[in-house]
Short mmCIF file of C-alpha atoms in Angstrom, two decimals:
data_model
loop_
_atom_site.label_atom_id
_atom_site.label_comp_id
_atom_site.label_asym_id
_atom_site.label_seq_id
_atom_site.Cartn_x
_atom_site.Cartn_y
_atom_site.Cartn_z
CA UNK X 1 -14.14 13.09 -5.55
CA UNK X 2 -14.31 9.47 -4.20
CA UNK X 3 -10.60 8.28 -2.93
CA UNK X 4 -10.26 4.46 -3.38
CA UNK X 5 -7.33 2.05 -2.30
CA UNK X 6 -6.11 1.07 -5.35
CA UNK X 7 -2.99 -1.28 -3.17
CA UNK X 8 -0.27 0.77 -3.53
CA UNK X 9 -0.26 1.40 0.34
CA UNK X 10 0.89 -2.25 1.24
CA UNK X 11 4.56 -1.57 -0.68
CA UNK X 12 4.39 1.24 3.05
CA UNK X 13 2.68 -0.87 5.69
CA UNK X 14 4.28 -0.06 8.81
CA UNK X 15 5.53 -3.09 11.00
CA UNK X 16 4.49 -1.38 13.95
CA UNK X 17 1.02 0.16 14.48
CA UNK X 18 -0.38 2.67 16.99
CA UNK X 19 1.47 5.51 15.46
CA UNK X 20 4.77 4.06 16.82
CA UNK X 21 8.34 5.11 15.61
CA UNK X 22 6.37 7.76 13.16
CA UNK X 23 4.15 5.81 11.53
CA UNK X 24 0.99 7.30 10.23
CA UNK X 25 -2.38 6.08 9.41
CA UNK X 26 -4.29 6.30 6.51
CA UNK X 27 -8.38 6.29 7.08
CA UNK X 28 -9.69 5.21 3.86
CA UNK X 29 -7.40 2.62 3.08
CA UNK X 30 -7.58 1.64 7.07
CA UNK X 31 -2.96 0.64 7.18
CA UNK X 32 -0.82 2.11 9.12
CA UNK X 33 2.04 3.54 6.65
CA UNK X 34 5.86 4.08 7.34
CA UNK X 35 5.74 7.19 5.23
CA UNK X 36 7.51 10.49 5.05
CA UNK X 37 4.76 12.00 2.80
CA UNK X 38 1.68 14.12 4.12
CA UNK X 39 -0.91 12.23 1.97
CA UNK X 40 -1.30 8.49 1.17
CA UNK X 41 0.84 7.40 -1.89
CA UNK X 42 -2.45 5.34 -2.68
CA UNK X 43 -5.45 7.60 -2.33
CA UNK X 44 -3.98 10.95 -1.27
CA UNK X 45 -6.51 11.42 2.03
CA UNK X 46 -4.68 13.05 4.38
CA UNK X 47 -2.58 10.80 6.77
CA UNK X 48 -3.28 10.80 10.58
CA UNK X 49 -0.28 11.10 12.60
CA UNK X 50 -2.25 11.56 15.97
CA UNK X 51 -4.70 9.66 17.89
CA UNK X 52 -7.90 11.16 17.54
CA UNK X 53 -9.02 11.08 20.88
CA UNK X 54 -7.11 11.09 24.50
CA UNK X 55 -8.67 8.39 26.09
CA UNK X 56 -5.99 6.25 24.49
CA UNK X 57 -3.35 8.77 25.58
CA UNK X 58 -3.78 7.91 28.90
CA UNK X 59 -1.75 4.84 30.22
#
């Protein structure tokens, strides 16, 4: 099954981005979301709510 943006995302775009303050990121719609849900409201792919490497971790 293909998951598409169909726009509903940008009603939860996050202010913030970089997983700040909870947000979560979405990979096939490519938005950070302020969302309490486990899968996008827009495509259902499973949000990211960690960095996927350490590299960026490191400050």
């Amino acid at each position: 099954m293909i998951m598409t943006c169909r726009g509903i995302c940008e009603r939860h775009r996050a202010e913030k981005n970089r997983y700040a303050d909870n947000t979560k990121r979405c990979t096939s719609c490519n938005v950070y979301l302020s969302y309490d849900g486990i899968k996008c409201p827009c495509c259902s792919t499973q949000l990211r709510s960690k960095r996927k490497s350490k590299f960026h971790n490191i400050q």
